[in-house]
mmCIF file of C-alpha atoms in Angstrom:
data_model
loop_
_atom_site.group_PDB
_atom_site.id
_atom_site.type_symbol
_atom_site.label_atom_id
_atom_site.label_comp_id
_atom_site.label_asym_id
_atom_site.label_seq_id
_atom_site.Cartn_x
_atom_site.Cartn_y
_atom_site.Cartn_z
ATOM 1 C CA MET A 71 207.673 59.419 -44.151
ATOM 2 C CA ARG A 72 204.431 59.938 -42.311
ATOM 3 C CA ASP A 73 201.477 61.151 -44.386
ATOM 4 C CA ILE A 74 200.296 64.440 -42.860
ATOM 5 C CA THR A 75 197.521 65.034 -45.392
ATOM 6 C CA THR A 76 194.372 66.054 -43.558
ATOM 7 C CA SER A 77 190.985 64.445 -44.062
ATOM 8 C CA LYS A 78 189.751 67.630 -45.721
ATOM 9 C CA GLU A 79 192.585 67.624 -48.236
ATOM 10 C CA LYS A 80 191.974 63.958 -49.043
ATOM 11 C CA LEU A 81 188.311 64.661 -49.660
ATOM 12 C CA LEU A 82 189.066 67.632 -51.927
ATOM 13 C CA LYS A 83 191.584 65.532 -53.850
ATOM 14 C CA LYS A 84 188.936 62.877 -54.501
ATOM 15 C CA ILE A 85 186.480 65.540 -55.675
ATOM 16 C CA ARG A 86 189.048 67.066 -58.054
ATOM 17 C CA LYS A 87 189.835 63.642 -59.468
ATOM 18 C CA ALA A 88 186.172 62.838 -59.963
ATOM 19 C CA LEU A 89 185.569 66.138 -61.762
ATOM 20 C CA LEU A 90 188.404 65.415 -64.190
ATOM 21 C CA GLU A 91 186.980 62.034 -65.131
ATOM 22 C CA LYS A 92 184.335 62.148 -67.847
ATOM 23 C CA ARG A 93 181.512 59.702 -67.294
ATOM 24 C CA ASP A 94 178.232 59.090 -69.044
ATOM 25 C CA ASN A 95 175.086 60.273 -67.276
ATOM 26 C CA PRO A 96 173.674 57.118 -65.618
ATOM 27 C CA TYR A 97 170.146 58.574 -65.787
ATOM 28 C CA PRO A 98 169.873 60.409 -69.136
ATOM 29 C CA GLN A 99 166.070 60.301 -69.220
ATOM 30 C CA LEU A 100 165.529 61.281 -65.587
ATOM 31 C CA GLU A 101 164.108 64.762 -66.280
ATOM 32 C CA ASP A 102 161.633 63.377 -68.810
ATOM 33 C CA GLN A 103 160.235 60.798 -66.422
ATOM 34 C CA PRO A 104 156.943 61.647 -64.671
ATOM 35 C CA LEU A 105 157.295 62.806 -61.089
ATOM 36 C CA TYR A 106 153.748 61.756 -60.176
ATOM 37 C CA PRO A 107 151.703 58.668 -61.035
ATOM 38 C CA ALA A 108 149.334 59.010 -63.978
ATOM 39 C CA THR A 109 145.704 59.883 -63.276
ATOM 40 C CA ASP A 110 142.533 59.374 -65.303
ATOM 41 C CA GLU A 111 140.846 62.397 -63.749
ATOM 42 C CA MET A 112 140.351 65.536 -65.817
ATOM 43 C CA PRO A 113 142.728 68.346 -64.776
ATOM 44 C CA GLU A 114 139.721 70.563 -63.951
ATOM 45 C CA VAL A 115 138.467 67.969 -61.472
ATOM 46 C CA VAL A 116 141.915 67.523 -59.914
ATOM 47 C CA PHE A 117 142.314 71.287 -59.561
ATOM 48 C CA ALA A 118 138.865 71.750 -57.984
ATOM 49 C CA GLU A 119 139.585 69.027 -55.413
ATOM 50 C CA GLN A 120 143.045 70.305 -54.515
ATOM 51 C CA PHE A 121 141.964 73.954 -54.488
ATOM 52 C CA THR A 122 139.039 73.361 -52.133
ATOM 53 C CA ASN A 123 141.303 71.261 -49.892
ATOM 54 C CA VAL A 124 143.340 74.411 -49.168
ATOM 55 C CA ALA A 125 140.237 76.535 -48.422
ATOM 56 C CA GLY A 126 139.878 77.944 -51.941
ATOM 57 C CA GLN A 127 136.419 78.369 -53.482
ATOM 58 C CA PHE A 128 135.944 77.154 -57.054
ATOM 59 C CA VAL A 129 133.043 78.024 -59.373
ATOM 60 C CA PHE A 130 132.680 76.734 -62.932
ATOM 61 C CA CYS A 131 130.569 78.959 -65.198
ATOM 62 C CA GLU A 132 129.104 77.988 -68.556
ATOM 63 C CA ASP A 133 129.358 81.514 -69.942
ATOM 64 C CA GLU A 134 130.011 85.135 -68.989
ATOM 65 C CA LEU A 135 126.363 85.731 -68.084
ATOM 66 C CA GLN A 136 126.420 82.924 -65.526
ATOM 67 C CA PHE A 137 129.693 84.287 -64.210
ATOM 68 C CA ILE A 138 128.173 87.748 -63.663
ATOM 69 C CA GLU A 139 125.088 86.221 -62.030
ATOM 70 C CA ASN A 140 127.286 84.242 -59.618
ATOM 71 C CA LEU A 141 129.389 87.315 -58.901
ATOM 72 C CA LEU A 142 126.286 89.428 -58.212
ATOM 73 C CA THR A 143 124.888 86.812 -55.842
ATOM 74 C CA LEU A 144 128.199 86.519 -54.004
ATOM 75 C CA ALA A 145 128.653 90.301 -53.724
ATOM 76 C CA GLU A 146 125.123 90.700 -52.375
ATOM 77 C CA GLU A 147 125.622 87.952 -49.789
ATOM 78 C CA ARG A 148 128.974 89.374 -48.635
ATOM 79 C CA LYS A 149 127.888 93.033 -48.991
ATOM 80 C CA TRP A 150 130.856 93.919 -51.210
ATOM 81 C CA HIS A 151 130.834 97.457 -52.565
ATOM 82 C CA LYS A 152 134.441 98.237 -53.441
ATOM 83 C CA ILE A 153 135.559 95.786 -56.134
ATOM 84 C CA TYR A 154 138.757 96.814 -57.911
ATOM 85 C CA CYS A 155 139.564 95.650 -61.438
ATOM 86 C CA TRP A 156 142.488 97.068 -63.432
ATOM 87 C CA GLU A 157 142.769 94.684 -66.371
ATOM 88 C CA PRO A 158 141.074 95.869 -69.611
ATOM 89 C CA LYS A 159 139.815 92.397 -70.562
ATOM 90 C CA LEU A 160 138.037 92.009 -67.227
ATOM 91 C CA GLN A 161 136.763 95.579 -67.306
ATOM 92 C CA GLU A 162 135.228 94.866 -70.694
ATOM 93 C CA ILE A 163 133.245 91.933 -69.279
ATOM 94 C CA LEU A 164 132.087 93.898 -66.237
ATOM 95 C CA ASN A 165 131.157 96.953 -68.329
ATOM 96 C CA GLN A 166 129.210 94.791 -70.759
ATOM 97 C CA PHE A 167 126.874 93.794 -67.921
ATOM 98 C CA GLU A 168 127.124 97.193 -66.202
ATOM 99 C CA TYR A 169 128.684 95.687 -63.108
ATOM 100 C CA PRO A 170 130.013 98.446 -60.776
ATOM 101 C CA HIS A 171 133.739 98.406 -60.078
ATOM 102 C CA TYR A 172 136.770 100.652 -59.609
ATOM 103 C CA GLU A 173 139.141 100.945 -62.578
ATOM 104 C CA THR A 174 141.796 103.070 -60.821
ATOM 105 C CA ASP A 175 143.563 102.880 -57.475
ATOM 106 C CA LYS A 176 141.563 105.744 -55.981
ATOM 107 C CA ASP A 177 140.794 104.984 -52.293
ATOM 108 C CA PHE A 178 142.579 101.657 -52.776
ATOM 109 C CA GLU A 179 143.164 101.387 -49.036
ATOM 110 C CA GLN A 180 139.400 100.745 -48.754
ATOM 111 C CA ALA A 181 139.385 97.945 -51.353
ATOM 112 C CA GLU A 182 137.315 94.914 -50.369
ATOM 113 C CA VAL A 183 137.880 92.748 -53.442
ATOM 114 C CA GLY A 184 140.715 92.468 -55.951
ATOM 115 C CA PHE A 185 139.629 91.001 -59.291
ATOM 116 C CA THR A 186 142.360 89.670 -61.609
ATOM 117 C CA LEU A 187 143.252 87.263 -64.374
ATOM 118 C CA CYS A 188 146.028 84.676 -63.981
ATOM 119 C CA GLU A 189 148.744 83.032 -66.042
ATOM 120 C CA ALA A 190 147.738 79.430 -65.365
ATOM 121 C CA LEU A 191 146.017 77.056 -62.964
ATOM 122 C CA ILE A 192 148.126 74.179 -61.651
ATOM 123 C CA ALA A 193 145.866 71.162 -61.191
ATOM 124 C CA ARG A 194 148.346 68.994 -59.302
ATOM 125 C CA ASN A 195 148.368 71.122 -56.140
ATOM 126 C CA GLY A 196 145.445 73.492 -56.700
ATOM 127 C CA SER A 197 147.657 76.534 -57.220
ATOM 128 C CA ILE A 198 147.228 79.727 -59.222
ATOM 129 C CA LEU A 199 150.182 81.005 -61.238
ATOM 130 C CA LEU A 200 150.294 84.812 -61.174
ATOM 131 C CA SER A 201 152.624 87.463 -62.529
ATOM 132 C CA ASN A 202 152.890 91.229 -62.684
ATOM 133 C CA GLY A 203 152.817 91.095 -66.476
ATOM 134 C CA ASN A 204 149.171 92.175 -66.476
ATOM 135 C CA MET A 205 147.709 95.551 -65.500
ATOM 136 C CA ALA A 206 146.813 94.194 -62.058
ATOM 137 C CA GLY A 207 150.485 94.389 -61.133
ATOM 138 C CA ARG A 208 151.592 93.173 -57.721
ATOM 139 C CA ARG A 209 149.116 94.878 -55.371
ATOM 140 C CA LEU A 210 145.685 93.807 -56.523
ATOM 141 C CA SER A 211 146.093 90.127 -55.681
ATOM 142 C CA ILE A 212 147.594 90.824 -52.246
ATOM 143 C CA TYR A 213 146.123 93.883 -50.528
ATOM 144 C CA PRO A 214 142.284 93.389 -50.576
ATOM 145 C CA SER A 215 140.912 90.832 -48.121
ATOM 146 C CA VAL A 216 139.240 88.939 -50.990
ATOM 147 C CA HIS A 217 140.917 87.901 -54.240
ATOM 148 C CA ILE A 218 138.802 86.751 -57.187
ATOM 149 C CA VAL A 219 140.480 85.162 -60.217
ATOM 150 C CA LEU A 220 138.830 84.672 -63.583
ATOM 151 C CA ALA A 221 140.497 81.799 -65.450
ATOM 152 C CA TYR A 222 139.842 79.893 -68.656
ATOM 153 C CA THR A 223 139.985 76.175 -69.399
ATOM 154 C CA SER A 224 142.887 76.779 -71.810
ATOM 155 C CA GLN A 225 144.957 77.940 -68.820
ATOM 156 C CA MET A 226 144.526 74.667 -66.941
ATOM 157 C CA VAL A 227 147.715 72.588 -66.810
ATOM 158 C CA MET A 228 148.661 69.565 -64.777
ATOM 159 C CA ASP A 229 152.024 70.575 -63.347
ATOM 160 C CA LEU A 230 154.022 73.692 -62.549
ATOM 161 C CA LYS A 231 156.491 73.091 -65.395
ATOM 162 C CA ASP A 232 153.580 73.221 -67.846
ATOM 163 C CA GLY A 233 152.510 76.556 -66.377
ATOM 164 C CA PHE A 234 156.000 77.948 -66.916
ATOM 165 C CA LYS A 235 155.807 76.815 -70.543
ATOM 166 C CA LEU A 236 152.645 78.897 -70.983
ATOM 167 C CA ILE A 237 154.419 81.933 -69.535
ATOM 168 C CA LYS A 238 157.441 81.368 -71.767
ATOM 169 C CA THR A 239 155.207 81.095 -74.832
ATOM 170 C CA LYS A 240 153.302 84.251 -73.886
ATOM 171 C CA TYR A 241 156.207 86.513 -72.944
ATOM 172 C CA GLY A 242 159.203 85.014 -74.740
ATOM 173 C CA ASN A 243 162.406 86.569 -73.407
ATOM 174 C CA GLN A 244 160.516 89.485 -71.798
ATOM 175 C CA LEU A 245 159.493 87.583 -68.681
ATOM 176 C CA PRO A 246 157.655 89.451 -65.903
ATOM 177 C CA SER A 247 159.776 90.507 -62.940
ATOM 178 C CA MET A 248 157.400 88.726 -60.556
ATOM 179 C CA ILE A 249 156.043 85.214 -61.052
ATOM 180 C CA SER A 250 154.445 83.493 -58.077
ATOM 181 C CA THR A 251 152.126 80.670 -57.155
ATOM 182 C CA VAL A 252 149.211 81.107 -54.778
ATOM 183 C CA THR A 253 147.841 78.025 -53.028
ATOM 184 C CA GLY A 254 144.716 78.966 -51.115
ATOM 185 C CA PRO A 255 144.157 82.048 -48.933
ATOM 186 C CA SER A 256 147.066 83.590 -47.037
ATOM 187 C CA ARG A 257 147.766 81.664 -43.845
ATOM 188 C CA THR A 258 150.169 81.356 -40.943
ATOM 189 C CA ALA A 259 150.502 79.286 -37.781
ATOM 190 C CA ASP A 260 153.452 81.150 -36.296
ATOM 191 C CA ILE A 261 151.588 82.215 -33.145
ATOM 192 C CA GLU A 262 150.991 79.293 -30.783
ATOM 193 C CA LYS A 263 150.631 76.984 -33.820
ATOM 194 C CA THR A 264 147.108 78.294 -34.403
ATOM 195 C CA LEU A 265 146.168 78.527 -38.091
ATOM 196 C CA VAL A 266 145.097 82.053 -39.052
ATOM 197 C CA LEU A 267 143.823 82.942 -42.533
ATOM 198 C CA GLY A 268 144.519 86.337 -44.069
ATOM 199 C CA ALA A 269 147.622 87.114 -42.022
ATOM 200 C CA HIS A 270 149.744 88.274 -44.961
ATOM 201 C CA GLY A 271 147.195 88.607 -47.758
ATOM 202 C CA PRO A 272 143.600 87.764 -48.747
ATOM 203 C CA LYS A 273 141.422 85.854 -46.305
ATOM 204 C CA GLU A 274 139.340 84.417 -49.140
ATOM 205 C CA LEU A 275 140.311 83.216 -52.599
ATOM 206 C CA PHE A 276 137.849 82.474 -55.408
ATOM 207 C CA VAL A 277 138.448 81.028 -58.853
ATOM 208 C CA PHE A 278 135.735 81.411 -61.483
ATOM 209 C CA MET A 279 136.399 79.289 -64.551
ATOM 210 C CA LEU A 280 135.043 79.834 -68.060
ATOM 211 C CA GLU A 281 135.354 77.809 -71.244
ATOM 212 C CA GLY A 282 137.896 79.278 -73.588
#
């Protein structure tokens, strides 16, 4: 009798047979193997190089006083007047040095700068790991045309998986509803393949890093 089994049925039969057969994983250590070659560079150096390559601006500060001095100089050069900061830890630093800022969302549509913390810095690709687990929520890192992040050396990790470990350790099973990575200022090249910064978010992105 002629076999009228279709090619699709033959393929599904092979798949079913393969699923029923128990085989040992030929690559049991695959997930533990490094995805990238090892590097002798410090993660801070790798991050600074990768971050500046995507138009980010990185500033290392020895202490909070130097951070405020750099922030004052930058604000004066750019003529920033409406800096919004909603996170108590950051507000404490700014208030300590009497740095003017907005602690509520009053007149938020006029915001020039959004000032936030982060969850981690990913050295491998110069990315910032953010979440809405802090008081800054979702808006402060997206709406203003300038986003400034204050990060600490303890938040520097080499790869994204290490950043997720930090989040898991911090929040446990109560993970934030939004976790995202930001790699440089917002950009698009949809229109005539011309790169435009700030199309869907901040035009400028700064990371100030402190020891700690």
